[in-house]
Coordinates of C-alpha atoms in Angstrom, one line a residue:
Chain A
X559 CA -8.5 21.8 25.5
X560 CA -7.7 19.7 28.6
X561 CA -4.3 19.6 30.1
X562 CA -4.0 16.5 32.3
X563 CA -1.3 14.0 31.6
X564 CA -3.1 10.8 30.5
X565 CA -2.2 7.3 31.6
X566 CA -2.4 3.9 30.0
X567 CA -5.8 3.4 31.6
X568 CA -7.0 6.4 29.6
X569 CA -5.6 4.9 26.4
X570 CA -7.3 1.6 27.2
X571 CA -10.6 3.4 27.6
X572 CA -10.0 5.3 24.4
X573 CA -9.5 2.1 22.6
X574 CA -12.7 0.6 23.9
X575 CA -14.6 3.7 22.8
X576 CA -13.1 4.2 19.3
X577 CA -12.9 0.5 18.3
X578 CA -16.3 0.5 16.6
X579 CA -15.2 3.4 14.3
X580 CA -11.6 2.9 13.5
X581 CA -9.8 0.3 11.4
X582 CA -7.5 -2.0 13.3
X583 CA -4.7 -1.4 10.8
X584 CA -2.3 -4.1 9.7
X585 CA 1.4 -4.3 10.7
X586 CA 3.5 -5.0 7.6
X587 CA 7.2 -6.0 7.2
X588 CA 9.4 -6.3 4.1
X589 CA 11.7 -9.2 3.8
X590 CA 13.8 -7.3 1.3
X591 CA 14.3 -4.2 3.4
X592 CA 15.0 -6.3 6.5
X593 CA 17.6 -8.4 4.7
X594 CA 19.2 -5.3 3.2
X595 CA 19.4 -3.3 6.3
X596 CA 20.0 -6.0 8.9
X597 CA 17.1 -5.2 11.2
X598 CA 13.4 -6.2 11.6
X599 CA 11.2 -3.3 10.8
X600 CA 7.5 -3.5 11.6
X601 CA 5.3 -0.8 10.0
X602 CA 2.0 0.0 11.7
X603 CA 0.0 1.1 8.6
X604 CA -2.0 4.1 9.7
X605 CA -2.0 5.2 6.0
X606 CA -4.8 2.6 5.9
X607 CA -6.7 4.3 8.8
X608 CA -10.0 6.0 7.9
X609 CA -9.3 9.4 6.4
X610 CA -5.8 8.2 5.6
X611 CA -4.0 9.0 8.8
X612 CA -3.8 8.2 12.6
X613 CA -5.5 11.5 13.2
X614 CA -8.9 9.8 13.0
X615 CA -8.2 7.9 16.2
X616 CA -7.7 11.1 18.3
X617 CA -10.5 13.0 16.6
X618 CA -12.9 10.1 17.3
X619 CA -11.9 9.9 20.9
X620 CA -12.5 13.7 21.3
X621 CA -16.0 13.3 19.8
X622 CA -16.7 10.4 22.2
X623 CA -16.0 12.7 25.2
X624 CA -18.4 15.4 24.0
X625 CA -21.6 15.2 25.9
X626 CA -24.9 17.1 26.3
X627 CA -25.2 20.6 25.0
X628 CA -21.5 20.7 23.8
X629 CA -22.2 17.8 21.5
X630 CA -25.1 19.6 19.9
X631 CA -23.1 22.6 19.0
X632 CA -20.6 20.6 17.1
X633 CA -16.8 20.7 16.9
X634 CA -14.3 22.9 15.1
X635 CA -10.7 23.4 14.3
X636 CA -8.4 25.3 12.0
X637 CA -6.3 23.0 9.8
X638 CA -5.5 22.4 6.2
X639 CA -4.3 18.8 6.8
X640 CA -5.1 15.4 8.1
X641 CA -6.7 16.6 11.4
X642 CA -9.4 18.5 9.5
X643 CA -10.5 15.5 7.5
X644 CA -10.4 13.2 10.6
X645 CA -12.5 15.6 12.6
X646 CA -14.9 16.0 9.7
X647 CA -15.6 12.3 9.5
X648 CA -15.6 11.7 13.3
X649 CA -18.2 14.5 13.7
X650 CA -20.4 13.0 10.9
X651 CA -20.3 9.6 12.5
X652 CA -21.3 11.2 15.9
X653 CA -24.2 13.0 14.2
X654 CA -22.9 16.5 14.9
X655 CA -21.4 19.2 12.8
X656 CA -17.7 20.0 12.1
X657 CA -16.6 23.6 11.4
X658 CA -13.3 23.7 9.7
X659 CA -11.3 26.9 9.0
X660 CA -9.0 26.3 6.1
X661 CA -6.5 28.6 4.4
X662 CA -7.4 29.5 0.8
X663 CA -4.1 28.0 -0.4
X664 CA -5.0 24.5 1.0
X665 CA -4.8 21.9 -1.8
X666 CA -7.9 21.0 -3.7
X667 CA -7.4 17.4 -2.7
X668 CA -7.6 18.2 1.0
X669 CA -10.6 20.5 0.4
X670 CA -12.5 17.7 -1.4
X671 CA -11.8 15.3 1.5
X672 CA -13.2 17.7 4.1
X673 CA -16.2 18.5 2.0
X674 CA -16.8 14.9 1.2
X675 CA -17.3 14.1 4.9
X676 CA -19.9 16.9 5.2
X677 CA -18.0 19.5 7.2
X678 CA -18.6 23.2 6.9
X679 CA -15.6 25.0 5.6
X680 CA -14.8 28.7 6.3
X681 CA -12.0 30.1 4.3
X682 CA -9.3 32.3 5.7
X683 CA -6.0 33.8 4.5
X684 CA -2.9 31.7 4.9
X685 CA -1.0 32.2 8.2
X686 CA -1.7 31.5 11.8
X687 CA -3.1 35.0 12.6
X688 CA -5.9 34.8 10.1
X689 CA -6.6 31.2 10.9
X690 CA -7.1 31.9 14.6
X691 CA -9.0 35.2 14.1
X692 CA -11.4 33.5 11.6
X693 CA -11.8 30.5 13.9
X694 CA -12.7 32.8 16.8
X695 CA -15.5 34.3 14.6
X696 CA -16.8 30.8 13.7
X697 CA -16.7 29.7 17.4
X698 CA -18.6 32.8 18.5
X699 CA -21.4 32.1 15.9
X700 CA -21.7 28.4 16.4
X701 CA -20.5 27.6 19.9
X702 CA -18.5 24.8 18.4
X703 CA -16.2 22.9 20.8
X704 CA -12.5 23.4 19.7
X705 CA -10.6 20.2 19.1
X706 CA -6.8 20.9 19.1
X707 CA -4.9 18.6 16.7
X708 CA -2.4 17.5 19.4
X709 CA -2.6 19.3 22.7
X710 CA -5.6 17.6 24.1
X711 CA -5.7 14.6 26.4
X712 CA -8.5 12.8 24.5
X713 CA -6.6 13.3 21.2
X714 CA -3.4 12.0 22.7
X715 CA -5.1 9.0 24.1
X716 CA -6.7 8.2 20.8
X717 CA -3.3 8.4 19.0
X718 CA -1.9 6.2 21.7
X719 CA -4.1 3.3 20.6
X720 CA -2.0 2.8 17.5
X721 CA 1.0 1.9 19.6
X722 CA -1.2 -0.2 21.9
X723 CA -2.3 -2.3 18.9
X724 CA 1.2 -2.5 17.5
X725 CA 2.7 -3.8 20.8
X726 CA -0.2 -6.3 21.3
X727 CA 0.5 -7.7 17.8
X728 CA 4.4 -7.6 18.0
X729 CA 5.2 -7.7 21.7
X730 CA 8.9 -8.5 21.1
X731 CA 9.8 -5.0 19.8
X732 CA 13.0 -3.4 21.1
X733 CA 12.2 0.1 19.8
X734 CA 9.2 2.2 18.8
X735 CA 9.5 5.3 16.7
X736 CA 7.0 7.9 15.4
X737 CA 7.3 11.2 13.6
X738 CA 6.9 14.3 15.8
X739 CA 5.1 17.5 14.8
X740 CA 2.7 18.9 17.5
X741 CA 3.5 15.8 19.6
X742 CA 0.1 14.2 20.0
X743 CA 1.1 10.9 18.3
X744 CA 4.5 10.8 20.0
X745 CA 2.9 11.5 23.4
X746 CA 0.3 8.8 23.0
X747 CA 3.0 6.3 21.8
X748 CA 5.3 7.1 24.7
X749 CA 2.6 6.7 27.4
X750 CA 1.5 3.4 25.8
X751 CA 4.9 1.9 25.2
X752 CA 6.4 2.9 28.6
X753 CA 3.6 1.2 30.4
X754 CA 3.3 -1.9 28.2
X755 CA 6.9 -3.0 27.8
X756 CA 9.7 -2.7 30.3
X757 CA 13.0 -1.4 28.7
X758 CA 11.6 -0.6 25.3
X759 CA 13.4 2.4 23.6
X760 CA 10.9 5.1 22.7
X761 CA 12.0 7.4 20.0
X762 CA 10.7 10.2 17.8
X763 CA 12.0 11.4 14.4
X764 CA 11.8 15.0 13.1
X765 CA 12.9 16.8 10.0
X766 CA 16.1 18.9 10.6
X767 CA 14.2 21.7 8.8
X768 CA 11.5 21.8 11.6
X769 CA 13.5 20.6 14.6
X770 CA 11.7 22.4 17.5
X771 CA 10.9 19.1 19.3
X772 CA 14.6 18.0 19.1
X773 CA 15.8 21.4 20.4
X774 CA 13.2 21.6 23.1
X775 CA 13.9 18.0 24.2
X776 CA 17.7 18.4 24.3
X777 CA 17.7 21.9 25.9
X778 CA 15.0 21.2 28.4
X779 CA 12.6 24.1 27.7
X780 CA 10.0 24.7 25.0
X781 CA 11.4 26.3 21.8
X782 CA 8.7 27.0 19.2
X783 CA 9.5 26.1 15.6
X784 CA 11.0 29.0 13.6
X785 CA 10.1 29.2 9.9
X786 CA 9.9 25.4 9.3
X787 CA 10.6 24.4 5.7
X788 CA 10.2 20.7 5.1
X789 CA 8.6 18.4 2.6
X790 CA 7.0 16.6 5.7
X791 CA 4.0 18.9 5.7
X792 CA 2.4 17.1 8.6
X793 CA 5.3 18.1 10.9
X794 CA 5.3 21.9 10.6
X795 CA 3.7 22.6 14.0
X796 CA 5.4 23.0 17.4
X797 CA 5.0 21.1 20.7
X798 CA 2.6 22.5 23.3
X799 CA 3.4 22.7 27.0
X800 CA 1.3 19.5 27.5
X801 CA 3.0 17.5 24.8
X802 CA 6.5 18.9 25.7
X803 CA 5.9 17.7 29.3
X804 CA 4.9 14.2 28.2
X805 CA 7.8 13.9 25.7
X806 CA 10.3 15.2 28.3
X807 CA 9.2 12.6 30.8
X808 CA 8.8 9.5 28.6
X809 CA 10.9 9.8 25.5
X810 CA 14.5 8.3 25.2
X811 CA 15.7 10.3 22.2
X812 CA 14.7 12.3 19.1
X813 CA 16.5 11.9 15.8
X814 CA 16.6 14.5 13.1
X815 CA 16.7 13.7 9.4
X816 CA 17.6 15.5 6.2
X817 CA 15.1 16.3 3.4
X818 CA 16.9 14.0 1.0
X819 CA 16.8 11.1 3.5
X820 CA 13.1 11.6 3.9
X821 CA 12.5 11.4 0.2
X822 CA 14.8 8.4 -0.1
X823 CA 12.9 6.6 2.7
X824 CA 9.5 7.5 1.2
X825 CA 10.7 6.1 -2.2
X826 CA 11.8 2.9 -0.4
X827 CA 8.3 2.5 1.2
X828 CA 6.6 3.0 -2.1
X829 CA 9.0 0.9 -4.2
X830 CA 9.7 -2.0 -1.9
X831 CA 6.6 -2.1 0.4
X832 CA 4.1 -1.0 -2.3
X833 CA 2.6 1.4 0.2
X834 CA 1.6 5.0 -0.5
X835 CA 3.0 6.9 2.5
X836 CA 3.2 10.7 2.9
X837 CA 6.5 12.4 3.5
X838 CA 5.9 12.8 7.3
X839 CA 5.3 9.1 7.5
X840 CA 8.7 8.4 6.0
X841 CA 10.6 10.4 8.6
X842 CA 11.1 7.6 11.1
X843 CA 12.4 5.2 8.5
X844 CA 14.8 8.0 7.3
X845 CA 16.1 8.2 10.9
X846 CA 16.6 4.4 11.1
X847 CA 18.4 4.2 7.8
X848 CA 20.7 7.2 8.6
X849 CA 21.7 5.6 12.0
X850 CA 22.0 2.1 10.9
X851 CA 24.6 1.1 13.5
X852 CA 22.3 2.1 16.3
X853 CA 19.4 0.0 15.0
X854 CA 21.3 -3.1 13.7
X855 CA 19.7 -6.4 14.6
X856 CA 16.9 -4.6 16.5
X857 CA 13.2 -5.2 16.2
X858 CA 11.8 -1.8 15.4
X859 CA 8.1 -0.7 15.4
X860 CA 7.5 2.3 13.1
X861 CA 4.2 4.2 13.1
X862 CA 3.5 4.8 9.4
X863 CA 1.5 7.8 10.2
X864 CA -0.5 8.6 7.0
X865 CA -0.8 8.3 3.2
X866 CA -2.3 11.5 2.1
X867 CA -0.3 12.9 -0.8
X868 CA -1.0 14.8 -4.0
X869 CA -0.2 12.3 -6.7
X870 CA 0.3 15.2 -9.2
X871 CA 3.2 16.6 -7.1
X872 CA 5.4 13.8 -6.1
X873 CA 9.0 14.4 -5.0
X874 CA 10.6 11.6 -6.9
X875 CA 13.2 13.0 -9.3
X876 CA 13.8 11.0 -12.5
X877 CA 17.2 9.3 -12.2
X878 CA 19.4 9.8 -15.2
X879 CA 20.4 6.2 -15.6
X880 CA 16.8 5.0 -15.8
X881 CA 15.4 4.3 -19.2
Chain B
X1061 CA 6.4 -26.9 -20.9
X1062 CA 3.7 -29.3 -19.8
X1063 CA 0.2 -29.2 -21.3
X1064 CA -2.2 -31.0 -19.0
X1065 CA -5.2 -29.2 -17.6
X1066 CA -4.7 -29.0 -13.9
X1067 CA -7.4 -29.6 -11.3
X1068 CA -8.1 -28.2 -7.8
X1069 CA -6.0 -31.1 -6.4
X1070 CA -3.0 -29.8 -8.2
X1071 CA -3.6 -26.3 -6.9
X1072 CA -3.9 -27.7 -3.4
X1073 CA -0.6 -29.6 -3.8
X1074 CA 1.0 -26.4 -5.2
X1075 CA -0.2 -24.5 -2.2
X1076 CA 1.4 -27.0 0.2
X1077 CA 4.7 -26.9 -1.7
X1078 CA 5.0 -23.1 -2.1
X1079 CA 3.7 -22.0 1.3
X1080 CA 7.1 -22.0 3.0
X1081 CA 8.3 -19.5 0.3
X1082 CA 5.4 -17.2 -0.5
X1083 CA 3.7 -14.4 1.5
X1084 CA 0.1 -15.2 2.4
X1085 CA -0.9 -11.7 1.2
X1086 CA -3.6 -9.7 3.0
X1087 CA -7.1 -9.0 1.5
X1088 CA -8.0 -5.3 1.9
X1089 CA -11.2 -3.4 1.4
X1090 CA -11.9 0.3 1.3
X1091 CA -14.9 1.6 3.2
X1092 CA -14.9 4.8 1.1
X1093 CA -14.8 3.0 -2.3
X1094 CA -17.4 0.5 -1.2
X1095 CA -19.8 3.3 -0.1
X1096 CA -19.2 5.3 -3.2
X1097 CA -19.7 2.5 -5.6
X1098 CA -22.4 0.5 -3.9
X1099 CA -20.5 -2.8 -3.9
X1100 CA -18.1 -4.7 -1.6
X1101 CA -14.7 -5.0 -3.3
X1102 CA -12.0 -7.3 -1.7
X1103 CA -8.5 -6.8 -3.1
X1104 CA -6.1 -9.8 -2.8
X1105 CA -2.9 -7.8 -2.5
X1106 CA -0.4 -9.6 -4.6
X1107 CA 1.5 -6.4 -5.0
X1108 CA 2.8 -7.4 -1.5
X1109 CA 3.9 -10.8 -2.8
X1110 CA 7.6 -11.4 -2.9
X1111 CA 9.2 -9.8 -6.0
X1112 CA 6.1 -7.6 -6.1
X1113 CA 3.7 -9.7 -8.1
X1114 CA 1.7 -13.0 -8.1
X1115 CA 4.3 -14.4 -10.6
X1116 CA 6.4 -15.6 -7.7
X1117 CA 3.7 -18.2 -6.8
X1118 CA 3.9 -19.9 -10.2
X1119 CA 7.7 -19.6 -10.6
X1120 CA 8.2 -21.2 -7.1
X1121 CA 5.8 -24.1 -8.0
X1122 CA 7.7 -24.7 -11.3
X1123 CA 11.0 -24.8 -9.3
X1124 CA 9.4 -27.2 -6.8
X1125 CA 8.7 -29.7 -9.6
X1126 CA 12.3 -29.7 -11.0
X1127 CA 14.1 -32.8 -9.9
X1128 CA 17.4 -34.5 -10.4
X1129 CA 19.6 -33.5 -13.3
X1130 CA 17.1 -30.9 -14.5
X1131 CA 17.3 -29.0 -11.3
X1132 CA 21.1 -28.9 -11.4
X1133 CA 21.1 -27.2 -14.8
X1134 CA 19.0 -24.3 -13.7
X1135 CA 16.0 -22.6 -15.2
X1136 CA 15.6 -20.0 -17.8
X1137 CA 13.1 -17.6 -19.5
X1138 CA 13.0 -14.6 -21.7
X1139 CA 11.1 -11.8 -20.1
X1140 CA 11.5 -8.1 -19.3
X1141 CA 8.9 -8.2 -16.6
X1142 CA 7.6 -9.7 -13.4
X1143 CA 8.1 -13.3 -14.4
X1144 CA 11.9 -12.7 -14.8
X1145 CA 12.3 -11.3 -11.2
X1146 CA 10.0 -14.1 -9.8
X1147 CA 12.0 -16.8 -11.5
X1148 CA 15.3 -15.3 -10.4
X1149 CA 14.3 -15.3 -6.7
X1150 CA 12.6 -18.7 -6.9
X1151 CA 15.8 -20.2 -8.5
X1152 CA 18.0 -18.6 -5.8
X1153 CA 15.8 -20.1 -3.0
X1154 CA 16.0 -23.5 -4.7
X1155 CA 19.8 -23.2 -4.9
X1156 CA 20.0 -23.3 -8.7
X1157 CA 20.7 -20.8 -11.4
X1158 CA 18.3 -18.6 -13.4
X1159 CA 19.2 -17.6 -16.9
X1160 CA 17.2 -14.6 -18.0
X1161 CA 17.2 -13.2 -21.6
X1162 CA 16.2 -9.6 -21.4
X1163 CA 15.7 -7.0 -24.2
X1164 CA 18.3 -4.1 -24.1
X1165 CA 15.4 -1.7 -23.7
X1166 CA 14.1 -3.2 -20.4
X1167 CA 14.0 -0.6 -17.7
X1168 CA 16.9 -0.2 -15.3
X1169 CA 14.5 -0.8 -12.4
X1170 CA 13.6 -4.3 -13.7
X1171 CA 17.2 -5.1 -14.6
X1172 CA 18.3 -4.2 -11.0
X1173 CA 15.6 -6.5 -9.6
X1174 CA 16.7 -9.5 -11.6
X1175 CA 20.4 -8.8 -10.9
X1176 CA 19.6 -8.4 -7.2
X1177 CA 18.2 -11.9 -7.0
X1178 CA 21.4 -13.3 -8.5
X1179 CA 20.2 -14.3 -12.0
X1180 CA 22.4 -14.4 -15.0
X1181 CA 21.2 -11.9 -17.6
X1182 CA 21.8 -12.3 -21.4
X1183 CA 20.9 -9.2 -23.4
X1184 CA 19.1 -9.4 -26.7
X1185 CA 17.5 -7.0 -29.1
X1186 CA 13.9 -6.0 -28.5
X1187 CA 11.3 -8.1 -30.2
X1188 CA 10.2 -11.7 -29.9
X1189 CA 12.4 -13.1 -32.7
X1190 CA 15.6 -11.9 -31.0
X1191 CA 14.4 -13.0 -27.6
X1192 CA 13.7 -16.5 -28.7
X1193 CA 16.9 -16.9 -30.8
X1194 CA 19.0 -15.6 -27.9
X1195 CA 17.2 -17.9 -25.5
X1196 CA 17.8 -20.9 -27.7
X1197 CA 21.5 -20.1 -27.6
X1198 CA 21.5 -19.8 -23.8
X1199 CA 19.5 -23.1 -23.5
X1200 CA 22.0 -24.9 -25.7
X1201 CA 25.0 -23.7 -23.6
X1202 CA 23.4 -24.3 -20.2
X1203 CA 20.8 -27.0 -20.5
X1204 CA 18.5 -24.7 -18.5
X1205 CA 14.9 -25.8 -18.1
X1206 CA 12.6 -23.3 -19.8
X1207 CA 9.8 -22.0 -17.5
X1208 CA 7.1 -20.3 -19.6
X1209 CA 5.4 -17.3 -17.9
X1210 CA 1.9 -18.7 -18.3
X1211 CA 1.5 -21.7 -20.5
X1212 CA 2.7 -24.3 -17.9
X1213 CA 0.6 -26.4 -15.6
X1214 CA 2.9 -25.9 -12.6
X1215 CA 2.9 -22.1 -13.2
X1216 CA -0.9 -22.1 -13.6
X1217 CA -1.4 -24.1 -10.3
X1218 CA 0.9 -21.7 -8.5
X1219 CA -1.0 -18.7 -9.7
X1220 CA -4.3 -20.5 -8.6
X1221 CA -3.2 -20.4 -5.0
X1222 CA -3.9 -16.7 -4.8
X1223 CA -7.6 -17.3 -5.5
X1224 CA -7.6 -20.3 -3.2
X1225 CA -6.4 -18.0 -0.3
X1226 CA -8.9 -15.3 -1.3
X1227 CA -11.9 -17.7 -1.2
X1228 CA -10.7 -19.3 2.0
X1229 CA -10.6 -15.8 3.6
X1230 CA -13.8 -14.4 2.0
X1231 CA -15.9 -17.4 1.1
X1232 CA -19.1 -15.2 0.5
X1233 CA -17.8 -13.7 -2.7
X1234 CA -20.2 -13.5 -5.7
X1235 CA -17.6 -12.7 -8.3
X1236 CA -13.8 -13.1 -8.8
X1237 CA -12.0 -11.1 -11.4
X1238 CA -8.4 -11.0 -12.6
X1239 CA -6.5 -9.3 -15.3
X1240 CA -5.7 -11.5 -18.3
X1241 CA -2.5 -11.4 -20.4
X1242 CA -1.0 -14.8 -21.2
X1243 CA -3.8 -16.3 -19.1
X1244 CA -1.8 -18.1 -16.4
X1245 CA -3.3 -16.1 -13.5
X1246 CA -6.8 -16.3 -15.0
X1247 CA -6.6 -20.0 -15.6
X1248 CA -5.5 -20.7 -12.1
X1249 CA -8.2 -18.5 -10.7
X1250 CA -10.8 -20.1 -12.8
X1251 CA -9.9 -23.7 -11.8
X1252 CA -9.8 -22.8 -8.1
X1253 CA -13.0 -20.7 -8.0
X1254 CA -15.1 -23.1 -10.1
X1255 CA -14.2 -26.0 -7.8
X1256 CA -14.4 -24.1 -4.5
X1257 CA -17.6 -22.2 -4.9
X1258 CA -20.8 -23.2 -6.6
X1259 CA -22.4 -20.5 -8.7
X1260 CA -19.6 -17.9 -8.4
X1261 CA -19.1 -15.7 -11.4
X1262 CA -15.5 -16.0 -12.8
X1263 CA -14.4 -13.0 -14.9
X1264 CA -11.3 -11.6 -16.5
X1265 CA -10.6 -8.0 -17.5
X1266 CA -8.4 -6.9 -20.4
X1267 CA -7.3 -3.6 -22.0
X1268 CA -9.2 -2.9 -25.2
X1269 CA -5.8 -2.1 -26.7
X1270 CA -4.7 -5.7 -26.2
X1271 CA -7.9 -7.6 -26.4
X1272 CA -6.8 -11.0 -27.8
X1273 CA -8.3 -13.0 -24.9
X1274 CA -11.7 -11.2 -25.3
X1275 CA -11.7 -11.9 -29.0
X1276 CA -10.6 -15.5 -28.7
X1277 CA -13.1 -16.1 -25.9
X1278 CA -16.1 -14.6 -27.8
X1279 CA -15.2 -16.0 -31.2
X1280 CA -14.3 -19.5 -30.0
X1281 CA -10.8 -19.8 -31.5
X1282 CA -7.4 -18.6 -30.6
X1283 CA -6.6 -15.1 -32.0
X1284 CA -3.1 -13.8 -31.1
X1285 CA -2.7 -10.2 -30.0
X1286 CA -1.9 -7.8 -32.8
X1287 CA 0.3 -4.8 -32.0
X1288 CA -0.9 -4.3 -28.5
X1289 CA -0.4 -0.8 -27.2
X1290 CA -1.5 -0.4 -23.6
X1291 CA -0.2 1.2 -20.4
X1292 CA -0.9 -2.2 -18.8
X1293 CA 2.6 -3.6 -19.7
X1294 CA 2.0 -6.9 -18.0
X1295 CA -0.8 -7.8 -20.4
X1296 CA 0.9 -7.5 -23.8
X1297 CA 1.1 -11.2 -24.4
X1298 CA -1.4 -13.7 -26.0
X1299 CA -3.2 -16.7 -24.7
X1300 CA -1.6 -20.1 -25.5
X1301 CA -3.5 -23.2 -26.6
X1302 CA -3.4 -24.4 -23.0
X1303 CA -4.7 -21.2 -21.3
X1304 CA -7.2 -20.6 -24.1
X1305 CA -8.7 -24.1 -23.5
X1306 CA -9.0 -23.5 -19.7
X1307 CA -10.4 -20.1 -20.1
X1308 CA -12.9 -21.3 -22.7
X1309 CA -14.1 -24.0 -20.3
X1310 CA -14.2 -22.2 -17.0
X1311 CA -14.7 -18.4 -17.5
X1312 CA -18.1 -16.7 -17.5
X1313 CA -17.0 -13.5 -19.3
X1314 CA -14.2 -11.1 -20.2
X1315 CA -14.6 -7.3 -19.9
X1316 CA -12.5 -4.9 -21.9
X1317 CA -11.5 -1.5 -20.5
X1318 CA -10.2 1.8 -22.0
X1319 CA -6.8 3.2 -21.2
X1320 CA -8.3 6.2 -19.4
X1321 CA -10.4 3.9 -17.2
X1322 CA -7.3 1.9 -16.3
X1323 CA -5.4 5.1 -15.2
X1324 CA -8.4 6.3 -13.3
X1325 CA -8.8 3.0 -11.5
X1326 CA -5.0 3.0 -10.7
X1327 CA -5.3 6.5 -9.3
X1328 CA -8.2 5.4 -7.1
X1329 CA -6.2 2.4 -5.7
X1330 CA -3.3 4.7 -4.9
X1331 CA -5.3 7.6 -3.5
X1332 CA -8.0 5.8 -1.6
X1333 CA -6.4 2.5 -0.7
X1334 CA -2.9 3.9 -0.3
X1335 CA -1.6 0.9 -2.3
X1336 CA 1.1 1.0 -5.0
X1337 CA -0.5 -1.0 -7.9
X1338 CA 0.9 -1.3 -11.4
X1339 CA -1.4 -0.5 -14.3
X1340 CA -2.2 -4.2 -15.1
X1341 CA -3.4 -4.6 -11.6
X1342 CA -5.9 -1.8 -12.0
X1343 CA -7.6 -3.3 -15.0
X1344 CA -10.2 -5.4 -13.1
X1345 CA -11.2 -2.4 -11.0
X1346 CA -11.5 -0.4 -14.2
X1347 CA -13.9 -3.0 -15.6
X1348 CA -16.0 -3.0 -12.4
X1349 CA -16.3 0.8 -12.3
X1350 CA -17.2 0.9 -16.0
X1351 CA -19.9 -1.6 -15.6
X1352 CA -21.4 -0.5 -12.3
X1353 CA -24.9 -1.7 -12.9
X1354 CA -23.6 -5.3 -13.4
X1355 CA -21.7 -5.3 -10.1
X1356 CA -24.0 -3.3 -7.9
X1357 CA -24.5 -4.8 -4.4
X1358 CA -22.2 -7.7 -5.2
X1359 CA -19.2 -9.0 -3.2
X1360 CA -16.3 -8.9 -5.7
X1361 CA -12.9 -10.4 -5.2
X1362 CA -10.2 -8.7 -7.2
X1363 CA -6.7 -10.1 -7.8
X1364 CA -4.5 -7.0 -7.4
X1365 CA -1.8 -8.7 -9.5
X1366 CA 1.3 -6.6 -8.8
X1367 CA 2.9 -3.3 -7.8
X1368 CA 6.0 -2.9 -9.9
X1369 CA 6.0 0.5 -11.4
X1370 CA 8.7 3.1 -12.3
X1371 CA 8.0 5.9 -9.9
X1372 CA 9.8 8.3 -12.3
X1373 CA 7.2 7.7 -15.0
X1374 CA 3.8 7.8 -13.5
X1375 CA 0.7 8.3 -15.7
X1376 CA -1.1 10.7 -13.4
X1377 CA -1.7 13.9 -15.3
X1378 CA -1.8 17.1 -13.2
X1379 CA -5.4 18.2 -12.9
X1380 CA -6.0 21.8 -13.8
X1381 CA -8.1 22.6 -10.8
X1382 CA -5.5 21.3 -8.3
X1383 CA -3.4 23.9 -6.5

């Protein structure tokens, strides 16, 4: 895990390196939502990214920077989520192995995705202690290079390419906003946007039920998340010293959102935009809709971070008036 | 309702007329699905079309051809589905009224869509008899011009513009395939594709549980649908003499699909492509997946017809092995 603060030059280099592997995802807008809410919302559709989330950008850039002996010994991480699938496919495409430590209670859907990309799974008990202990064992046996899901300069630069593409396509944006969990996506966005467009407002959105980034940002020191409990399962992790430093330096503000606002925003994206987005990806729209007066008449770029959901466990409650 | 067989010139004119109103929808492809199934599938995403389905193309073209006194008296139809919402918005944009006869058991979601676009709703009892009788009453009172959902040359030409855009973007297609209900979309597709590309195979897909087009096509005379019972609620209607004539002349084949294949294809579109598609829109993919040997290594253009679903009533059954 490297700890330097990257620059826009590093993001530009990352973009050159990962372009042969990633999808240049489309930017979509909804006439109906824009008319109803009095703003112009542009969604950078990373749910269409390979492996279903932006994580593939950062994982691919991390693999691109592995050289020599390190590359031969493969990469590894502990994750039950999008980073695991992203690292698995990136490793496969770079002809090396991925070693993924997954908790036994990870969903079968996510397990299948990681297996499908040819990664080696080692099971552990749920909880960070078991994950880290099991991973150390795997690392000792394989020599795999650890790729952190967010606190890694190559990962941050990879994630920043989503914002670079967004601002190249829609340069007139007034605001960019992304969901914040470990802070890799937000850090990459902030570095790219601050350098590419003077005066743009750079925001993050976070569930109130996992508001460590908000509290760290407003209080000025790193406060780890305490028993997070949100439907946005991609945002359960805390900032690291590296991502906290970048976010403190570059971000204008962080908005927190309620669980019901997240579900309502997710429903709007599915119903009106016909896009499958995961709860974490709906958090920025929830923040925009809950603070309408702030965003009125603005051109807002939203990083729609991913679309990996279990279709058998959707949060949409049947409404009584519906037949 | 006009009954002439349109030509590619009429579709080109339709495209010029409706372009200021419609979305030029994107064509998406999934690396994962293509690799897994050994074919190249290109989805023309009419779920992103205004009002959530291709129907807005035909309705807009019908409105474009209303002139003088007829235009002042508005348009009307009886429908509980996508055509109603499409006609409502097209009428609003052409500054005239839409009169929609809807059965009392239409879903609240669809009712809200039609109301949102400012149409006047008249309620009737479920069943074609009540719909037609109620509509005649509305027509007598308002003088509204009836716009049939499929058996109308302007509607057919409007729907044909989706295939025109698809073939302009991906000219190397070997096959185009659309779902068939009343036959408006299929007729427009067939006229456009036959004229634009020599040797292309032109196919339709239909639920086995509503297979009137298949039986009419194979037996050579018009056989109306008999008690259709399919999850593909956009495909419950029968061909008309006009659409039957066009389909008989231009189509290469019609495939029928089981209900479980439709649900499986719909799930694949949601899970892998992150697109919200309605069951009718999944019928062509179901046909392709059920006849893999026919489509192997082919470049296949699929009209993803619409994305209007009730999120509270999804057909995905929880799988036992999923945690």
